[in-house]
PDB file of N, CA, C and O in Angstrom:
ATOM      1  N   UNK A   1      62.875   4.475  30.065  1.00 72.00           N
ATOM      2  CA  UNK A   1      64.198   3.898  29.942  1.00 72.00           C
ATOM      3  C   UNK A   1      64.423   3.589  28.469  1.00 72.00           C
ATOM      4  O   UNK A   1      63.736   2.724  27.925  1.00 72.00           O
ATOM      5  N   UNK A   2      65.341   4.278  27.840  1.00 75.00           N
ATOM      6  CA  UNK A   2      65.547   4.075  26.417  1.00 75.00           C
ATOM      7  C   UNK A   2      66.820   3.290  26.099  1.00 75.00           C
ATOM      8  O   UNK A   2      67.071   2.952  24.961  1.00 75.00           O
ATOM      9  N   UNK A   3      67.610   2.958  27.114  1.00 78.00           N
ATOM     10  CA  UNK A   3      68.816   2.153  26.901  1.00 78.00           C
ATOM     11  C   UNK A   3      68.422   0.699  26.662  1.00 78.00           C
ATOM     12  O   UNK A   3      67.392   0.239  27.161  1.00 78.00           O
ATOM     13  N   UNK A   4      69.220  -0.047  25.894  1.00 80.00           N
ATOM     14  CA  UNK A   4      68.926  -1.468  25.685  1.00 80.00           C
ATOM     15  C   UNK A   4      68.931  -2.227  27.012  1.00 80.00           C
ATOM     16  O   UNK A   4      69.753  -1.973  27.893  1.00 80.00           O
ATOM     17  N   UNK A   5      68.004  -3.165  27.146  1.00 87.00           N
ATOM     18  CA  UNK A   5      67.860  -3.952  28.372  1.00 87.00           C
ATOM     19  C   UNK A   5      67.908  -5.442  28.033  1.00 87.00           C
ATOM     20  O   UNK A   5      67.367  -5.863  27.018  1.00 87.00           O
ATOM     21  N   UNK A   6      68.528  -6.271  28.892  1.00 92.00           N
ATOM     22  CA  UNK A   6      68.562  -7.706  28.605  1.00 92.00           C
ATOM     23  C   UNK A   6      67.192  -8.363  28.782  1.00 92.00           C
ATOM     24  O   UNK A   6      66.778  -9.185  27.985  1.00 92.00           O
ATOM     25  N   UNK A   7      66.490  -8.016  29.835  1.00 95.00           N
ATOM     26  CA  UNK A   7      65.115  -8.448  30.099  1.00 95.00           C
ATOM     27  C   UNK A   7      64.535  -7.467  31.107  1.00 95.00           C
ATOM     28  O   UNK A   7      65.270  -6.739  31.756  1.00 95.00           O
ATOM     29  N   UNK A   8      63.190  -7.456  31.231  1.00 96.00           N
ATOM     30  CA  UNK A   8      62.557  -6.454  32.091  1.00 96.00           C
ATOM     31  C   UNK A   8      61.337  -7.041  32.773  1.00 96.00           C
ATOM     32  O   UNK A   8      60.543  -7.753  32.144  1.00 96.00           O
ATOM     33  N   UNK A   9      61.166  -6.706  34.058  1.00 97.00           N
ATOM     34  CA  UNK A   9      59.982  -7.078  34.822  1.00 97.00           C
ATOM     35  C   UNK A   9      59.290  -5.798  35.271  1.00 97.00           C
ATOM     36  O   UNK A   9      59.894  -4.970  35.954  1.00 97.00           O
ATOM     37  N   UNK A  10      58.031  -5.628  34.871  1.00 97.00           N
ATOM     38  CA  UNK A  10      57.196  -4.527  35.352  1.00 97.00           C
ATOM     39  C   UNK A  10      56.146  -5.154  36.248  1.00 97.00           C
ATOM     40  O   UNK A  10      55.330  -5.961  35.785  1.00 97.00           O
ATOM     41  N   UNK A  11      56.146  -4.804  37.524  1.00 98.00           N
ATOM     42  CA  UNK A  11      55.266  -5.467  38.475  1.00 98.00           C
ATOM     43  C   UNK A  11      54.634  -4.460  39.426  1.00 98.00           C
ATOM     44  O   UNK A  11      55.320  -3.590  39.979  1.00 98.00           O
ATOM     45  N   UNK A  12      53.318  -4.561  39.600  1.00 98.00           N
ATOM     46  CA  UNK A  12      52.612  -3.747  40.576  1.00 98.00           C
ATOM     47  C   UNK A  12      52.491  -2.274  40.233  1.00 98.00           C
ATOM     48  O   UNK A  12      52.314  -1.458  41.136  1.00 98.00           O
ATOM     49  N   UNK A  13      52.564  -1.920  38.972  1.00 98.00           N
ATOM     50  CA  UNK A  13      52.436  -0.512  38.577  1.00 98.00           C
ATOM     51  C   UNK A  13      50.966  -0.118  38.463  1.00 98.00           C
ATOM     52  O   UNK A  13      50.123  -0.953  38.156  1.00 98.00           O
ATOM     53  N   UNK A  14      50.682   1.168  38.696  1.00 98.00           N
ATOM     54  CA  UNK A  14      49.318   1.653  38.484  1.00 98.00           C
ATOM     55  C   UNK A  14      49.356   3.094  37.996  1.00 98.00           C
ATOM     56  O   UNK A  14      50.230   3.879  38.389  1.00 98.00           O
ATOM     57  N   UNK A  15      48.417   3.401  37.109  1.00 98.00           N
ATOM     58  CA  UNK A  15      48.243   4.765  36.591  1.00 98.00           C
ATOM     59  C   UNK A  15      49.534   5.358  36.036  1.00 98.00           C
ATOM     60  O   UNK A  15      49.942   6.452  36.437  1.00 98.00           O
ATOM     61  N   UNK A  16      50.186   4.661  35.107  1.00 96.00           N
ATOM     62  CA  UNK A  16      51.438   5.208  34.581  1.00 96.00           C
ATOM     63  C   UNK A  16      51.632   4.872  33.102  1.00 96.00           C
ATOM     64  O   UNK A  16      50.969   4.000  32.556  1.00 96.00           O
ATOM     65  N   UNK A  17      52.557   5.594  32.499  1.00 97.00           N
ATOM     66  CA  UNK A  17      53.005   5.357  31.132  1.00 97.00           C
ATOM     67  C   UNK A  17      54.452   4.912  31.211  1.00 97.00           C
ATOM     68  O   UNK A  17      55.282   5.597  31.820  1.00 97.00           O
ATOM     69  N   UNK A  18      54.772   3.760  30.606  1.00 96.00           N
ATOM     70  CA  UNK A  18      56.134   3.232  30.592  1.00 96.00           C
ATOM     71  C   UNK A  18      56.566   3.111  29.137  1.00 96.00           C
ATOM     72  O   UNK A  18      55.892   2.458  28.343  1.00 96.00           O
ATOM     73  N   UNK A  19      57.700   3.742  28.788  1.00 94.00           N
ATOM     74  CA  UNK A  19      58.270   3.633  27.448  1.00 94.00           C
ATOM     75  C   UNK A  19      59.647   3.007  27.599  1.00 94.00           C
ATOM     76  O   UNK A  19      60.502   3.562  28.300  1.00 94.00           O
ATOM     77  N   UNK A  20      59.836   1.859  26.962  1.00 92.00           N
ATOM     78  CA  UNK A  20      61.102   1.141  27.073  1.00 92.00           C
ATOM     79  C   UNK A  20      61.816   1.110  25.737  1.00 92.00           C
ATOM     80  O   UNK A  20      61.181   0.981  24.687  1.00 92.00           O
ATOM     81  N   UNK A  21      63.154   1.173  25.794  1.00 86.00           N
ATOM     82  CA  UNK A  21      63.967   0.937  24.614  1.00 86.00           C
ATOM     83  C   UNK A  21      63.950  -0.558  24.329  1.00 86.00           C
ATOM     84  O   UNK A  21      63.145  -1.299  24.895  1.00 86.00           O
ATOM     85  N   UNK A  22      64.834  -1.040  23.488  1.00 91.00           N
ATOM     86  CA  UNK A  22      64.787  -2.455  23.117  1.00 91.00           C
ATOM     87  C   UNK A  22      65.085  -3.379  24.299  1.00 91.00           C
ATOM     88  O   UNK A  22      66.064  -3.198  25.017  1.00 91.00           O
ATOM     89  N   UNK A  23      64.209  -4.356  24.488  1.00 94.00           N
ATOM     90  CA  UNK A  23      64.393  -5.408  25.487  1.00 94.00           C
ATOM     91  C   UNK A  23      64.791  -6.657  24.702  1.00 94.00           C
ATOM     92  O   UNK A  23      63.972  -7.200  23.954  1.00 94.00           O
ATOM     93  N   UNK A  24      66.024  -7.095  24.854  1.00 94.00           N
ATOM     94  CA  UNK A  24      66.522  -8.213  24.054  1.00 94.00           C
ATOM     95  C   UNK A  24      65.800  -9.520  24.353  1.00 94.00           C
ATOM     96  O   UNK A  24      65.559 -10.320  23.462  1.00 94.00           O
ATOM     97  N   UNK A  25      65.437  -9.722  25.602  1.00 95.00           N
ATOM     98  CA  UNK A  25      64.779 -10.967  26.001  1.00 95.00           C
ATOM     99  C   UNK A  25      63.304 -10.768  26.242  1.00 95.00           C
ATOM    100  O   UNK A  25      62.593 -10.174  25.438  1.00 95.00           O
ATOM    101  N   UNK A  26      62.849 -11.232  27.395  1.00 96.00           N
ATOM    102  CA  UNK A  26      61.430 -11.237  27.735  1.00 96.00           C
ATOM    103  C   UNK A  26      61.051  -9.994  28.542  1.00 96.00           C
ATOM    104  O   UNK A  26      61.726  -9.634  29.499  1.00 96.00           O
ATOM    105  N   UNK A  27      59.955  -9.367  28.139  1.00 97.00           N
ATOM    106  CA  UNK A  27      59.311  -8.316  28.925  1.00 97.00           C
ATOM    107  C   UNK A  27      58.174  -8.985  29.682  1.00 97.00           C
ATOM    108  O   UNK A  27      57.260  -9.539  29.064  1.00 97.00           O
ATOM    109  N   UNK A  28      58.240  -8.973  30.999  1.00 97.00           N
ATOM    110  CA  UNK A  28      57.197  -9.568  31.838  1.00 97.00           C
ATOM    111  C   UNK A  28      56.424  -8.448  32.512  1.00 97.00           C
ATOM    112  O   UNK A  28      57.019  -7.578  33.148  1.00 97.00           O
ATOM    113  N   UNK A  29      55.098  -8.480  32.359  1.00 97.00           N
ATOM    114  CA  UNK A  29      54.226  -7.465  32.956  1.00 97.00           C
ATOM    115  C   UNK A  29      53.247  -8.209  33.857  1.00 97.00           C
ATOM    116  O   UNK A  29      52.492  -9.063  33.386  1.00 97.00           O
ATOM    117  N   UNK A  30      53.264  -7.883  35.155  1.00 97.00           N
ATOM    118  CA  UNK A  30      52.379  -8.590  36.082  1.00 97.00           C
ATOM    119  C   UNK A  30      51.790  -7.648  37.119  1.00 97.00           C
ATOM    120  O   UNK A  30      52.438  -6.700  37.543  1.00 97.00           O
ATOM    121  N   UNK A  31      50.552  -7.909  37.484  1.00 97.00           N
ATOM    122  CA  UNK A  31      49.826  -7.162  38.519  1.00 97.00           C
ATOM    123  C   UNK A  31      49.848  -5.646  38.301  1.00 97.00           C
ATOM    124  O   UNK A  31      50.023  -4.878  39.255  1.00 97.00           O
ATOM    125  N   UNK A  32      49.688  -5.198  37.072  1.00 97.00           N
ATOM    126  CA  UNK A  32      49.636  -3.772  36.763  1.00 97.00           C
ATOM    127  C   UNK A  32      48.196  -3.357  36.484  1.00 97.00           C
ATOM    128  O   UNK A  32      47.396  -4.169  36.010  1.00 97.00           O
ATOM    129  N   UNK A  33      47.858  -2.101  36.793  1.00 97.00           N
ATOM    130  CA  UNK A  33      46.505  -1.583  36.584  1.00 97.00           C
ATOM    131  C   UNK A  33      46.561  -0.194  35.963  1.00 97.00           C
ATOM    132  O   UNK A  33      47.395   0.631  36.346  1.00 97.00           O
ATOM    133  N   UNK A  34      45.666   0.045  35.004  1.00 98.00           N
ATOM    134  CA  UNK A  34      45.495   1.364  34.374  1.00 98.00           C
ATOM    135  C   UNK A  34      46.819   1.949  33.874  1.00 98.00           C
ATOM    136  O   UNK A  34      47.166   3.080  34.194  1.00 98.00           O
ATOM    137  N   UNK A  35      47.552   1.169  33.080  1.00 98.00           N
ATOM    138  CA  UNK A  35      48.852   1.603  32.553  1.00 98.00           C
ATOM    139  C   UNK A  35      48.877   1.511  31.033  1.00 98.00           C
ATOM    140  O   UNK A  35      48.112   0.760  30.430  1.00 98.00           O
ATOM    141  N   UNK A  36      49.786   2.266  30.442  1.00 97.00           N
ATOM    142  CA  UNK A  36      50.134   2.144  29.030  1.00 97.00           C
ATOM    143  C   UNK A  36      51.609   1.792  28.969  1.00 97.00           C
ATOM    144  O   UNK A  36      52.435   2.443  29.621  1.00 97.00           O
ATOM    145  N   UNK A  37      51.927   0.761  28.174  1.00 97.00           N
ATOM    146  CA  UNK A  37      53.306   0.295  28.068  1.00 97.00           C
ATOM    147  C   UNK A  37      53.689   0.258  26.591  1.00 97.00           C
ATOM    148  O   UNK A  37      52.963  -0.321  25.780  1.00 97.00           O
ATOM    149  N   UNK A  38      54.813   0.888  26.258  1.00 96.00           N
ATOM    150  CA  UNK A  38      55.310   0.943  24.891  1.00 96.00           C
ATOM    151  C   UNK A  38      56.691   0.297  24.903  1.00 96.00           C
ATOM    152  O   UNK A  38      57.566   0.729  25.666  1.00 96.00           O
ATOM    153  N   UNK A  39      56.891  -0.746  24.068  1.00 94.00           N
ATOM    154  CA  UNK A  39      58.173  -1.452  24.119  1.00 94.00           C
ATOM    155  C   UNK A  39      58.474  -2.233  22.843  1.00 94.00           C
ATOM    156  O   UNK A  39      57.566  -2.712  22.174  1.00 94.00           O
ATOM    157  N   UNK A  40      59.768  -2.373  22.566  1.00 93.00           N
ATOM    158  CA  UNK A  40      60.302  -3.324  21.593  1.00 93.00           C
ATOM    159  C   UNK A  40      60.849  -4.477  22.422  1.00 93.00           C
ATOM    160  O   UNK A  40      61.589  -4.241  23.385  1.00 93.00           O
ATOM    161  N   UNK A  41      60.495  -5.713  22.094  1.00 95.00           N
ATOM    162  CA  UNK A  41      60.979  -6.816  22.928  1.00 95.00           C
ATOM    163  C   UNK A  41      61.049  -8.118  22.136  1.00 95.00           C
ATOM    164  O   UNK A  41      60.370  -8.283  21.121  1.00 95.00           O
ATOM    165  N   UNK A  42      61.878  -9.035  22.647  1.00 95.00           N
ATOM    166  CA  UNK A  42      61.980 -10.344  22.028  1.00 95.00           C
ATOM    167  C   UNK A  42      60.720 -11.161  22.246  1.00 95.00           C
ATOM    168  O   UNK A  42      60.270 -11.887  21.365  1.00 95.00           O
ATOM    169  N   UNK A  43      60.134 -11.041  23.436  1.00 96.00           N
ATOM    170  CA  UNK A  43      58.891 -11.746  23.789  1.00 96.00           C
ATOM    171  C   UNK A  43      58.231 -10.974  24.927  1.00 96.00           C
ATOM    172  O   UNK A  43      58.887 -10.223  25.643  1.00 96.00           O
ATOM    173  N   UNK A  44      56.914 -11.167  25.093  1.00 97.00           N
ATOM    174  CA  UNK A  44      56.200 -10.508  26.189  1.00 97.00           C
ATOM    175  C   UNK A  44      55.255 -11.500  26.854  1.00 97.00           C
ATOM    176  O   UNK A  44      54.598 -12.299  26.188  1.00 97.00           O
ATOM    177  N   UNK A  45      55.242 -11.446  28.194  1.00 97.00           N
ATOM    178  CA  UNK A  45      54.340 -12.265  29.007  1.00 97.00           C
ATOM    179  C   UNK A  45      53.565 -11.315  29.911  1.00 97.00           C
ATOM    180  O   UNK A  45      54.160 -10.505  30.630  1.00 97.00           O
ATOM    181  N   UNK A  46      52.229 -11.405  29.877  1.00 97.00           N
ATOM    182  CA  UNK A  46      51.368 -10.526  30.665  1.00 97.00           C
ATOM    183  C   UNK A  46      50.487 -11.385  31.567  1.00 97.00           C
ATOM    184  O   UNK A  46      49.839 -12.332  31.094  1.00 97.00           O
ATOM    185  N   UNK A  47      50.460 -11.060  32.871  1.00 96.00           N
ATOM    186  CA  UNK A  47      49.620 -11.829  33.795  1.00 96.00           C
ATOM    187  C   UNK A  47      49.033 -10.932  34.882  1.00 96.00           C
ATOM    188  O   UNK A  47      49.680  -9.984  35.320  1.00 96.00           O
ATOM    189  N   UNK A  48      47.820 -11.239  35.266  1.00 95.00           N
ATOM    190  CA  UNK A  48      47.126 -10.575  36.383  1.00 95.00           C
ATOM    191  C   UNK A  48      47.088  -9.053  36.250  1.00 95.00           C
ATOM    192  O   UNK A  48      47.320  -8.336  37.228  1.00 95.00           O
ATOM    193  N   UNK A  49      46.826  -8.542  35.059  1.00 96.00           N
ATOM    194  CA  UNK A  49      46.748  -7.101  34.827  1.00 96.00           C
ATOM    195  C   UNK A  49      45.310  -6.692  34.524  1.00 96.00           C
ATOM    196  O   UNK A  49      44.527  -7.502  34.022  1.00 96.00           O
ATOM    197  N   UNK A  50      44.988  -5.441  34.812  1.00 96.00           N
ATOM    198  CA  UNK A  50      43.663  -4.902  34.520  1.00 96.00           C
ATOM    199  C   UNK A  50      43.805  -3.519  33.885  1.00 96.00           C
ATOM    200  O   UNK A  50      44.603  -2.705  34.333  1.00 96.00           O
ATOM    201  N   UNK A  51      43.026  -3.277  32.831  1.00 97.00           N
ATOM    202  CA  UNK A  51      43.006  -1.970  32.154  1.00 97.00           C
ATOM    203  C   UNK A  51      44.405  -1.529  31.713  1.00 97.00           C
ATOM    204  O   UNK A  51      44.841  -0.413  31.994  1.00 97.00           O
ATOM    205  N   UNK A  52      45.102  -2.416  31.021  1.00 97.00           N
ATOM    206  CA  UNK A  52      46.457  -2.132  30.549  1.00 97.00           C
ATOM    207  C   UNK A  52      46.465  -2.167  29.020  1.00 97.00           C
ATOM    208  O   UNK A  52      45.926  -3.074  28.406  1.00 97.00           O
ATOM    209  N   UNK A  53      47.095  -1.149  28.421  1.00 97.00           N
ATOM    210  CA  UNK A  53      47.286  -1.091  26.972  1.00 97.00           C
ATOM    211  C   UNK A  53      48.769  -1.302  26.687  1.00 97.00           C
ATOM    212  O   UNK A  53      49.613  -0.594  27.240  1.00 97.00           O
ATOM    213  N   UNK A  54      49.075  -2.287  25.845  1.00 97.00           N
ATOM    214  CA  UNK A  54      50.460  -2.570  25.475  1.00 97.00           C
ATOM    215  C   UNK A  54      50.644  -2.290  23.996  1.00 97.00           C
ATOM    216  O   UNK A  54      49.944  -2.849  23.158  1.00 97.00           O
ATOM    217  N   UNK A  55      51.589  -1.420  23.679  1.00 96.00           N
ATOM    218  CA  UNK A  55      51.938  -1.096  22.297  1.00 96.00           C
ATOM    219  C   UNK A  55      53.324  -1.672  22.074  1.00 96.00           C
ATOM    220  O   UNK A  55      54.322  -1.102  22.526  1.00 96.00           O
ATOM    221  N   UNK A  56      53.380  -2.841  21.439  1.00 96.00           N
ATOM    222  CA  UNK A  56      54.632  -3.581  21.386  1.00 96.00           C
ATOM    223  C   UNK A  56      55.000  -4.007  19.967  1.00 96.00           C
ATOM    224  O   UNK A  56      54.146  -4.139  19.096  1.00 96.00           O
ATOM    225  N   UNK A  57      56.288  -4.205  19.797  1.00 94.00           N
ATOM    226  CA  UNK A  57      56.833  -4.846  18.605  1.00 94.00           C
ATOM    227  C   UNK A  57      57.640  -6.019  19.145  1.00 94.00           C
ATOM    228  O   UNK A  57      58.559  -5.830  19.945  1.00 94.00           O
ATOM    229  N   UNK A  58      57.255  -7.238  18.766  1.00 93.00           N
ATOM    230  CA  UNK A  58      57.898  -8.430  19.297  1.00 93.00           C
ATOM    231  C   UNK A  58      58.080  -9.468  18.201  1.00 93.00           C
ATOM    232  O   UNK A  58      57.352  -9.461  17.205  1.00 93.00           O
ATOM    233  N   UNK A  59      59.052 -10.351  18.402  1.00 88.00           N
ATOM    234  CA  UNK A  59      59.333 -11.396  17.427  1.00 88.00           C
ATOM    235  C   UNK A  59      58.426 -12.605  17.560  1.00 88.00           C
ATOM    236  O   UNK A  59      58.444 -13.481  16.709  1.00 88.00           O
ATOM    237  N   UNK A  60      57.655 -12.669  18.634  1.00 93.00           N
ATOM    238  CA  UNK A  60      56.783 -13.823  18.852  1.00 93.00           C
ATOM    239  C   UNK A  60      55.434 -13.338  19.384  1.00 93.00           C
ATOM    240  O   UNK A  60      55.334 -12.239  19.920  1.00 93.00           O
ATOM    241  N   UNK A  61      54.404 -14.152  19.249  1.00 94.00           N
ATOM    242  CA  UNK A  61      53.096 -13.749  19.772  1.00 94.00           C
ATOM    243  C   UNK A  61      53.160 -13.534  21.287  1.00 94.00           C
ATOM    244  O   UNK A  61      53.876 -14.254  21.988  1.00 94.00           O
ATOM    245  N   UNK A  62      52.424 -12.549  21.806  1.00 94.00           N
ATOM    246  CA  UNK A  62      52.415 -12.332  23.259  1.00 94.00           C
ATOM    247  C   UNK A  62      51.765 -13.500  23.985  1.00 94.00           C
ATOM    248  O   UNK A  62      50.868 -14.151  23.448  1.00 94.00           O
ATOM    249  N   UNK A  63      52.225 -13.734  25.199  1.00 95.00           N
ATOM    250  CA  UNK A  63      51.616 -14.749  26.064  1.00 95.00           C
ATOM    251  C   UNK A  63      50.787 -14.008  27.095  1.00 95.00           C
ATOM    252  O   UNK A  63      51.303 -13.190  27.860  1.00 95.00           O
ATOM    253  N   UNK A  64      49.478 -14.279  27.094  1.00 94.00           N
ATOM    254  CA  UNK A  64      48.553 -13.593  28.000  1.00 94.00           C
ATOM    255  C   UNK A  64      47.975 -14.604  28.979  1.00 94.00           C
ATOM    256  O   UNK A  64      47.306 -15.551  28.579  1.00 94.00           O
ATOM    257  N   UNK A  65      48.252 -14.407  30.261  1.00 93.00           N
ATOM    258  CA  UNK A  65      47.768 -15.298  31.315  1.00 93.00           C
ATOM    259  C   UNK A  65      46.758 -14.541  32.158  1.00 93.00           C
ATOM    260  O   UNK A  65      47.063 -14.051  33.230  1.00 93.00           O
ATOM    261  N   UNK A  66      45.566 -14.396  31.642  1.00 85.00           N
ATOM    262  CA  UNK A  66      44.531 -13.641  32.338  1.00 85.00           C
ATOM    263  C   UNK A  66      43.167 -14.090  31.866  1.00 85.00           C
ATOM    264  O   UNK A  66      43.040 -15.100  31.175  1.00 85.00           O
ATOM    265  N   UNK A  67      42.148 -13.319  32.217  1.00 83.00           N
ATOM    266  CA  UNK A  67      40.778 -13.637  31.811  1.00 83.00           C
ATOM    267  C   UNK A  67      40.249 -12.535  30.900  1.00 83.00           C
ATOM    268  O   UNK A  67      40.780 -11.421  30.874  1.00 83.00           O
ATOM    269  N   UNK A  68      39.187 -12.833  30.181  1.00 80.00           N
ATOM    270  CA  UNK A  68      38.654 -11.918  29.173  1.00 80.00           C
ATOM    271  C   UNK A  68      38.225 -10.566  29.753  1.00 80.00           C
ATOM    272  O   UNK A  68      38.320  -9.554  29.082  1.00 80.00           O
ATOM    273  N   UNK A  69      37.751 -10.498  30.967  1.00 82.00           N
ATOM    274  CA  UNK A  69      37.260  -9.256  31.549  1.00 82.00           C
ATOM    275  C   UNK A  69      38.340  -8.320  32.083  1.00 82.00           C
ATOM    276  O   UNK A  69      38.032  -7.283  32.655  1.00 82.00           O
ATOM    277  N   UNK A  70      39.594  -8.649  31.899  1.00 92.00           N
ATOM    278  CA  UNK A  70      40.685  -7.837  32.452  1.00 92.00           C
ATOM    279  C   UNK A  70      40.944  -6.546  31.676  1.00 92.00           C
ATOM    280  O   UNK A  70      41.662  -5.685  32.145  1.00 92.00           O
ATOM    281  N   UNK A  71      40.388  -6.420  30.471  1.00 95.00           N
ATOM    282  CA  UNK A  71      40.548  -5.236  29.629  1.00 95.00           C
ATOM    283  C   UNK A  71      42.023  -4.951  29.325  1.00 95.00           C
ATOM    284  O   UNK A  71      42.501  -3.831  29.472  1.00 95.00           O
ATOM    285  N   UNK A  72      42.744  -5.992  28.911  1.00 95.00           N
ATOM    286  CA  UNK A  72      44.130  -5.857  28.464  1.00 95.00           C
ATOM    287  C   UNK A  72      44.102  -5.796  26.945  1.00 95.00           C
ATOM    288  O   UNK A  72      43.542  -6.670  26.293  1.00 95.00           O
ATOM    289  N   UNK A  73      44.719  -4.736  26.380  1.00 95.00           N
ATOM    290  CA  UNK A  73      44.697  -4.538  24.930  1.00 95.00           C
ATOM    291  C   UNK A  73      46.108  -4.531  24.379  1.00 95.00           C
ATOM    292  O   UNK A  73      47.017  -3.964  24.999  1.00 95.00           O
ATOM    293  N   UNK A  74      46.275  -5.133  23.199  1.00 94.00           N
ATOM    294  CA  UNK A  74      47.552  -5.143  22.499  1.00 94.00           C
ATOM    295  C   UNK A  74      47.413  -4.323  21.228  1.00 94.00           C
ATOM    296  O   UNK A  74      46.422  -4.438  20.515  1.00 94.00           O
ATOM    297  N   UNK A  75      48.414  -3.496  20.944  1.00 94.00           N
ATOM    298  CA  UNK A  75      48.419  -2.693  19.730  1.00 94.00           C
ATOM    299  C   UNK A  75      49.827  -2.606  19.191  1.00 94.00           C
ATOM    300  O   UNK A  75      50.791  -3.009  19.850  1.00 94.00           O
ATOM    301  N   UNK A  76      49.986  -2.064  17.978  1.00 93.00           N
ATOM    302  CA  UNK A  76      51.318  -1.965  17.389  1.00 93.00           C
ATOM    303  C   UNK A  76      52.176  -0.905  18.077  1.00 93.00           C
ATOM    304  O   UNK A  76      51.671   0.101  18.574  1.00 93.00           O
ATOM    305  N   UNK A  77      53.456  -1.163  18.104  1.00 92.00           N
ATOM    306  CA  UNK A  77      54.437  -0.222  18.632  1.00 92.00           C
ATOM    307  C   UNK A  77      54.231   1.131  17.944  1.00 92.00           C
ATOM    308  O   UNK A  77      54.098   1.200  16.727  1.00 92.00           O
ATOM    309  N   UNK A  78      54.170   2.202  18.694  1.00 84.00           N
ATOM    310  CA  UNK A  78      53.724   3.485  18.128  1.00 84.00           C
ATOM    311  C   UNK A  78      54.593   4.680  18.488  1.00 84.00           C
ATOM    312  O   UNK A  78      54.097   5.775  18.650  1.00 84.00           O
ATOM    313  N   UNK A  79      55.895   4.481  18.603  1.00 80.00           N
ATOM    314  CA  UNK A  79      56.756   5.623  18.924  1.00 80.00           C
ATOM    315  C   UNK A  79      58.113   5.464  18.242  1.00 80.00           C
ATOM    316  O   UNK A  79      58.399   4.420  17.659  1.00 80.00           O
ATOM    317  N   UNK A  80      58.933   6.473  18.341  1.00 72.00           N
ATOM    318  CA  UNK A  80      60.300   6.411  17.837  1.00 72.00           C
ATOM    319  C   UNK A  80      61.163   7.314  18.706  1.00 72.00           C
ATOM    320  O   UNK A  80      60.675   8.175  19.409  1.00 72.00           O
ATOM    321  N   UNK A  81      62.450   7.063  18.658  1.00 66.00           N
ATOM    322  CA  UNK A  81      63.387   7.916  19.371  1.00 66.00           C
ATOM    323  C   UNK A  81      64.726   7.844  18.649  1.00 66.00           C
ATOM    324  O   UNK A  81      64.976   6.943  17.860  1.00 66.00           O
ATOM    325  N   UNK A  82      65.591   8.797  18.941  1.00 65.00           N
ATOM    326  CA  UNK A  82      66.910   8.794  18.276  1.00 65.00           C
ATOM    327  C   UNK A  82      68.030   8.824  19.281  1.00 65.00           C
ATOM    328  O   UNK A  82      67.845   9.035  20.427  1.00 65.00           O
TER     329      UNK A  82
END
């Protein structure tokens, strides 16, 4: 989805790649497994995820509500579109 979004909830996804256009508000990611998520967002909240890689550009530090063994990784936003 490359159109601007007011806010976004990604919930219960598995084995997928999600590329989002600008999310003006909060991107919430919950109960996802083995996913890659690429997004521009105002803020991001991640909870109850396992083996998820997030490549984000955000105005505030991400909020992570999980445990160390969940294998959730944060990296810099790594794509472009026109």
